[in-house]
Short mmCIF file of C-alpha atoms in Angstrom, two decimals:
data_model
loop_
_atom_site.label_atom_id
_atom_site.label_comp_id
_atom_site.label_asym_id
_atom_site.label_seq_id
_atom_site.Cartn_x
_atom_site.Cartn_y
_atom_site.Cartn_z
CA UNK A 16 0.00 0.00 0.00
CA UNK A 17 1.19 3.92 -0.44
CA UNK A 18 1.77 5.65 2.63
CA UNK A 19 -1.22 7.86 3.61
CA UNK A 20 -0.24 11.48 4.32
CA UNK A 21 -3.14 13.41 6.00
CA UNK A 22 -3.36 16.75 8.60
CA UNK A 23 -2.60 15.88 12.16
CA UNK A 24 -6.41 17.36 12.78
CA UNK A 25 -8.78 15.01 14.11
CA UNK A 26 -10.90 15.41 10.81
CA UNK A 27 -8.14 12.74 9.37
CA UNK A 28 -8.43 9.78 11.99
CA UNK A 29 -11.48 7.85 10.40
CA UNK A 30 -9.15 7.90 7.11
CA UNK A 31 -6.35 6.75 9.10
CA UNK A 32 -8.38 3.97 10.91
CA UNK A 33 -10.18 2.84 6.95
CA UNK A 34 -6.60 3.03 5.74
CA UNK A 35 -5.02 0.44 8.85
CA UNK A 36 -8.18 -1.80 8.38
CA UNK A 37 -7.43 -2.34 5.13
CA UNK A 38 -3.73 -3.11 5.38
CA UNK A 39 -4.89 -5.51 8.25
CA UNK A 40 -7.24 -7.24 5.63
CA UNK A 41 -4.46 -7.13 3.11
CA UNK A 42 -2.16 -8.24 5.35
CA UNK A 43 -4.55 -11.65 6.21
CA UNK A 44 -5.15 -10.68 9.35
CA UNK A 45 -7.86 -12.41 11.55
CA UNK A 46 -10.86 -9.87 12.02
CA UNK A 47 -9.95 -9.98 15.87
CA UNK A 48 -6.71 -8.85 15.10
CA UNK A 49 -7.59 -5.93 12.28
CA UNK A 50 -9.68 -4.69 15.37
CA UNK A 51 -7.00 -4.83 17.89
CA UNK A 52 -4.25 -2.79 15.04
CA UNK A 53 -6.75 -0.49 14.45
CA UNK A 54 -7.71 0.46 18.04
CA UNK A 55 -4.05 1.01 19.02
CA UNK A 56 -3.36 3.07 15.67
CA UNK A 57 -6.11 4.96 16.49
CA UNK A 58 -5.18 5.52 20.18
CA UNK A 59 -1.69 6.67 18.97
CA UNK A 60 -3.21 9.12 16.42
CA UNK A 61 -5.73 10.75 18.72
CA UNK A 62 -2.82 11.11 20.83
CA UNK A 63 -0.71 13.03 18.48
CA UNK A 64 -3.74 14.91 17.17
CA UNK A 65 -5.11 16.27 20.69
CA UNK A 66 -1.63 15.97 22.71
CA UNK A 67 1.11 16.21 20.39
CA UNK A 68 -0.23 19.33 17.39
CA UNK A 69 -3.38 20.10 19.57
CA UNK A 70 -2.45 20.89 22.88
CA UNK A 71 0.96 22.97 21.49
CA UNK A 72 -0.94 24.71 19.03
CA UNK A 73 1.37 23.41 16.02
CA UNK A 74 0.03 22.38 12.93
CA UNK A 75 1.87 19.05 10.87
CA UNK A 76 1.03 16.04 9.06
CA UNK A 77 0.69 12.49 10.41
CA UNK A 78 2.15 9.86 7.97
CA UNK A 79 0.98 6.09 8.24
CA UNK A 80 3.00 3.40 5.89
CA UNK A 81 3.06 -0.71 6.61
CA UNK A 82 4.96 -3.27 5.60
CA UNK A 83 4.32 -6.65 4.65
CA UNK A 84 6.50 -9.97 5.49
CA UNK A 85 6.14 -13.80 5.64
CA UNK A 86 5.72 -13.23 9.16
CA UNK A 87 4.61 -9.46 10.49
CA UNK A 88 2.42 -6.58 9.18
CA UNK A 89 4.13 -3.46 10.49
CA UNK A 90 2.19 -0.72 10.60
CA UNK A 91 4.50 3.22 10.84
CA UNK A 92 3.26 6.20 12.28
CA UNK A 93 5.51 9.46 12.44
CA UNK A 94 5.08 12.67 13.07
CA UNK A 95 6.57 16.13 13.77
CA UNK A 96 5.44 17.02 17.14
CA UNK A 97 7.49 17.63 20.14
CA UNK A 98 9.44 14.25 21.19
CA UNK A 99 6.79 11.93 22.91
CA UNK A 100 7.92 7.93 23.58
CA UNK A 101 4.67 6.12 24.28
CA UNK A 102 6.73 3.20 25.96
CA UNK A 103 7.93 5.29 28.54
CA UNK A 104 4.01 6.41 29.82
CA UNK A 105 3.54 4.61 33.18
CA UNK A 106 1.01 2.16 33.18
CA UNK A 107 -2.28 2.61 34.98
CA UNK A 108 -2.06 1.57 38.63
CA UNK A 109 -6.09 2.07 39.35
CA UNK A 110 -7.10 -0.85 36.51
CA UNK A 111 -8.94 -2.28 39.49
CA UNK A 112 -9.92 0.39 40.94
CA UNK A 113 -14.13 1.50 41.81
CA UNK A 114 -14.84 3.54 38.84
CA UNK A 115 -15.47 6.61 41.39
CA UNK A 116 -11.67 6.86 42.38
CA UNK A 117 -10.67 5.86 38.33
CA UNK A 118 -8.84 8.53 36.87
CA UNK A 119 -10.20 9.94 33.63
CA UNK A 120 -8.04 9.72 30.76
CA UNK A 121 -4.44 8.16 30.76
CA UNK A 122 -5.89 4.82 29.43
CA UNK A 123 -5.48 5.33 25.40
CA UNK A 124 -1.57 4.68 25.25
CA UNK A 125 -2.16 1.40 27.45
CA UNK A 126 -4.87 0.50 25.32
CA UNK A 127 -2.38 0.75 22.21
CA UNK A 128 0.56 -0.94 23.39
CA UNK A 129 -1.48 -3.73 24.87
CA UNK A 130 -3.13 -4.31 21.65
CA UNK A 131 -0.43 -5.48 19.39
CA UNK A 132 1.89 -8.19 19.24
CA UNK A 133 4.85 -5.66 19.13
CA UNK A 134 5.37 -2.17 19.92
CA UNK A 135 8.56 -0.12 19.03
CA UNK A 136 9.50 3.93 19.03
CA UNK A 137 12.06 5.82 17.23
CA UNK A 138 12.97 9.75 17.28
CA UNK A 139 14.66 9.81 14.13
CA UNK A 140 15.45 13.39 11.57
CA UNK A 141 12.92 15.36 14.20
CA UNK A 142 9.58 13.07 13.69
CA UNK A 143 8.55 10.75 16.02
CA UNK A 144 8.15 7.39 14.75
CA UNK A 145 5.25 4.86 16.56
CA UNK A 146 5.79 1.38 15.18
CA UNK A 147 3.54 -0.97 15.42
CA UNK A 148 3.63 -5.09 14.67
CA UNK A 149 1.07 -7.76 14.47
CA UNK A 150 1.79 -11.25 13.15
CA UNK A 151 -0.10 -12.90 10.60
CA UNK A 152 -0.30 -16.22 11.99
CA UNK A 153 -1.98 -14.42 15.21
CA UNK A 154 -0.02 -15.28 17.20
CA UNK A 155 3.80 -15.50 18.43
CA UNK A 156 5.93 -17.76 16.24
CA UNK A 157 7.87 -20.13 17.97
CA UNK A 158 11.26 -19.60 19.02
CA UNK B 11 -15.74 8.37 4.44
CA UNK B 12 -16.99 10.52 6.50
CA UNK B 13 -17.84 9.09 10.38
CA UNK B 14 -21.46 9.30 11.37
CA UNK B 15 -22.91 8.51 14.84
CA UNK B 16 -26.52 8.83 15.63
CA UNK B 17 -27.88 8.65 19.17
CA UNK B 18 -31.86 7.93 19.71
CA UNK B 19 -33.71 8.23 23.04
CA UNK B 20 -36.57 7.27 23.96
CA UNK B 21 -38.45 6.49 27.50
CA UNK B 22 -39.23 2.83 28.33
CA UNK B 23 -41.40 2.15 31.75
CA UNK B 24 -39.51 5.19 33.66
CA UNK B 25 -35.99 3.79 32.01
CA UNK B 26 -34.51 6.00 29.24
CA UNK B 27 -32.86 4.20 26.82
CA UNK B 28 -29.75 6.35 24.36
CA UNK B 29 -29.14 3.90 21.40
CA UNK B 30 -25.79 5.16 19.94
CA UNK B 31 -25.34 4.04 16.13
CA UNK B 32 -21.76 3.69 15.23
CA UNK B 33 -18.38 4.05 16.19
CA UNK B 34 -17.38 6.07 19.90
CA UNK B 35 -13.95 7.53 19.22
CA UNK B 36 -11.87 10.59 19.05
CA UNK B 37 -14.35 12.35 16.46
CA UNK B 38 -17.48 10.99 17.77
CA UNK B 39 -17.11 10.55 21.84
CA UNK B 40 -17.31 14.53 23.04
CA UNK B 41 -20.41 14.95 20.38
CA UNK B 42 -21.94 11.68 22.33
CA UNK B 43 -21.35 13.23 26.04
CA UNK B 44 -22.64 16.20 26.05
CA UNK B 45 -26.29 14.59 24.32
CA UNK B 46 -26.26 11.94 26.75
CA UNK B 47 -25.00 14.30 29.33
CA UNK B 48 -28.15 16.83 28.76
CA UNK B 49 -30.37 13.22 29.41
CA UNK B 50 -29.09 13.00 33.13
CA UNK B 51 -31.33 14.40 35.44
CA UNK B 52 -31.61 13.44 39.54
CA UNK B 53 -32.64 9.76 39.77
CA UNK B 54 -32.20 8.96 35.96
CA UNK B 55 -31.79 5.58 35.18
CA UNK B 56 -30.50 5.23 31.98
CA UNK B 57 -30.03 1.95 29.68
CA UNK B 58 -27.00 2.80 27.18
CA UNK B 59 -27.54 0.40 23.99
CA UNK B 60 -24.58 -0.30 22.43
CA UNK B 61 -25.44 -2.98 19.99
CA UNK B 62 -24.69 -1.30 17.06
CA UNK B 63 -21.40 0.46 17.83
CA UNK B 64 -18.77 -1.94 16.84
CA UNK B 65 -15.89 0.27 17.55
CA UNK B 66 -15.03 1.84 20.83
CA UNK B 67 -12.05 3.37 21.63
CA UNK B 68 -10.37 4.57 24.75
CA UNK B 69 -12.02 8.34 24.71
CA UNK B 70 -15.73 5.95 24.19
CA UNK B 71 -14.52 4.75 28.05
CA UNK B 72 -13.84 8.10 28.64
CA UNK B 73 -17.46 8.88 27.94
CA UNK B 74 -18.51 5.46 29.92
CA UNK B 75 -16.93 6.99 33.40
CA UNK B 76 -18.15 10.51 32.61
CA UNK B 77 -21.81 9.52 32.62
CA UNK B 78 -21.22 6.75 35.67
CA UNK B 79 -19.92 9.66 37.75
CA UNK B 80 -22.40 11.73 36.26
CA UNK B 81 -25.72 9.67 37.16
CA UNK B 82 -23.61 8.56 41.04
CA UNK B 83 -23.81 12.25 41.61
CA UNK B 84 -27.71 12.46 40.91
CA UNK B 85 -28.31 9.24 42.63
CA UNK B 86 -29.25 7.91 38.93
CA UNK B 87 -27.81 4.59 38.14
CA UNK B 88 -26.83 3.22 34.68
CA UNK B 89 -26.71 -0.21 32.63
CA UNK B 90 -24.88 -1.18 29.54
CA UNK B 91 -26.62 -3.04 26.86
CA UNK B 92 -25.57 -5.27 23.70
CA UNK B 93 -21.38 -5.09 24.24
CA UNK B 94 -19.68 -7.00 21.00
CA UNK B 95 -16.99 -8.76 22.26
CA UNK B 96 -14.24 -6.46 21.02
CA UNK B 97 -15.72 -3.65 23.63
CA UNK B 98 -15.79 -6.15 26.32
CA UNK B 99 -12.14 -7.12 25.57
CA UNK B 100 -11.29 -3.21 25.74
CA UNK B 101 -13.39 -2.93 28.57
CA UNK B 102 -11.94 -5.96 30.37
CA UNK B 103 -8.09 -5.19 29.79
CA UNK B 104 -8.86 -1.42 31.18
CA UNK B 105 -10.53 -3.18 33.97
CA UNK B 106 -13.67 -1.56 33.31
CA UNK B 107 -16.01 -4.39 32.79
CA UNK B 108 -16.43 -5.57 36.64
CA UNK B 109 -17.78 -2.15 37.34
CA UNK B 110 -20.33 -1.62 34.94
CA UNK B 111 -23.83 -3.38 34.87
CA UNK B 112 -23.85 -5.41 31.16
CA UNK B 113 -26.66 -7.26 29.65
CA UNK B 114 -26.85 -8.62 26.57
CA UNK B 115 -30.87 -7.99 25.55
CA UNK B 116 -32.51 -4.36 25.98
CA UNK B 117 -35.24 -6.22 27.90
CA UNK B 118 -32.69 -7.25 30.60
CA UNK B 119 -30.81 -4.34 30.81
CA UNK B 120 -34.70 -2.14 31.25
CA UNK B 121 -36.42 -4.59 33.92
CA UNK B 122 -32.68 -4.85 35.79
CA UNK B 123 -33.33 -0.76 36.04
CA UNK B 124 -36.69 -0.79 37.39
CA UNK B 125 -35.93 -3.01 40.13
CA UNK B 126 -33.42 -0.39 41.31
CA UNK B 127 -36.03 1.94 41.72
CA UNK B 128 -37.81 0.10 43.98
#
C-alpha cells in the first residue's frame, strides 16, 4: 500500500483507521486482530492529534505506511510534534480500581501498546516514529 | 468516508434508553457526552444500547466513566446493553467491565433498572 499522508487534525483519523483496516485485511489478518491494530493506531493518532499538534498549538502532518513480510504486518506512524515515547508512559495503577476513584483519561496509550503483538519507538530526523507489529499467523511464532 | 454517529432516546417504563449508532472515538465521543450528558437528570436511570457500535475506543470509556460519575452524583444509576466482544475485551483489559452493569438484551438491561427503583 502507499503511505497515507493526511493533517494531524482530528478530521483525518477515520481515514487513518479505513486506511489500517485495510492493510490488516491485506495483510490476512484475523478480524480480531484488524480490530485490535486499528484500536491502538487509532489511540496513537488521537494522541498526536489532541496531545502532540493540539495541545501545542502546532500544525503538521501524520504519515501512516506498513509493511508486509512472511511473518509481520508493520504498521508506521511518524510525526513532527514535540518528542513523545509512548513506551515510557507509566502504566495505569487504578485498573482495578471502583470507577469513582478511576482517573479519567491516561488509558489510550495502554490501550495501544497492549493491543499489538509488538510495539517499538524511534525519534529519528525530528519526527517521532510509533511502530507498530502484528503477526499474521496471530499469534507468536515459535522460538 | 466521513464518520457518522446517531444517538436515539426514547423512554421505556420510567428507564430511558440512548441507542448510539456507530463508532465512539476521538471524532465521535465529546459529540456523544454532552447529548447523553443533557439526558441525566436526579434519579435517571438510563439503559446505554450499544449494539450497534462496533468500535469503541479509549475516549468511548472516557465517555462510559463521565456519565457513571455523572448519574452517582444524581443518585441515577446506569446499565450497559448489547457489548460485542471487542468492547468487552477493551473494557476488560482497562478493567472496566467488573464495574459496569452489562446485559446482553434491551429487555434485561430495562427490567434490571426498574428493580433499582424500587
Amino acid at each position: 500500500m502507499r503511505p497515507l499522508m493526511v493533517p494531524g487534525k482530528r478530521d483525518s483519523l477515520v481515514r487513518i483507521g479505513d486506511y489500517v483496516v485495510e492493510a490488516g485485511r491485506l495483510g490476512g489478518l484475523c478480524r480480531r486482530d484488524v480490530y485490535r491494530l486499528h484500536l491502538a493506531v487509532d489511540e496513537i493518532a488521537t494522541n498526536i492529534v489532541i496531545h502532540g499538534y493540539g495541545r501545542t498549538g502546532t500544525e503538521g502532518m501524520i504519515e501512516v505506511s506498513t509493511t508486509l513480510d512472511d511473518r509481520m504486518l508493520t504498521v508506521v506512524v511518524e510525526d513532527t510534534a514535540r518528542p513523545f515515547n509512548p513506551c515510557l508512559v507509566p502504566e495505569p495503577y487504578d485498573l482495578d480500581f471502583p470507577l469513582e476513584s478511576r482517573k479519567i483519561g491516561g488509558l489510550g496509550i495502554y490501550l495501544a501498546l497492549q493491543s499489538v503483538d509488538t510495539f517499538a519507538y524511534e525519534y529519528v530526523n525530528r519526527r517521532n516514529r510509533n511502530i507498530f507489529g502484528m503477526y499474521r499467523s496471530g499469534r507468536e511464532p515459535d522460538p | 468516508m466521513t464518520e457518522t454517529m446517531e444517538i436515539s432516546t426514547r423512554t421505556l417504563d420510567q428507564v430511558t434508553v440512548v441507542e448510539i449508532n456507530g463508532n465512539l472515538d476521538g471524532t465521535t465521543a465529546i459529540m456523544a457526552e454532552e447529548i447523553i450528558g443533557d439526558h441525566c437528570q436526579e434519579g435517571t436511570r438510563l439503559v446505554l444500547d450499544l449494539r450497534q457500535v462496533s468500535y469503541m475506543s479509549s475516549m468511548g470509556l472516557r465517555l462510559l466513566l463521565l456519565i457513571s460519575r455523572k448519574l452517582a452524583d444524581l443518585h441515577g444509576c446506569m446499565a450497559l446493553v448489547g457489548l460485542s466482544d471487542d468492547l468487552k475485551e477493551t473494557m476488560s483489559i482497562t478493567g472496566f467491565l467488573d464495574h459496569f452493569a452489562t446485559y446482553d438484551a434491551l429487555e434485561e438491561g430495562v427490567s434490571a433498572l426498574q428493580q433499582e427503583k424500587e
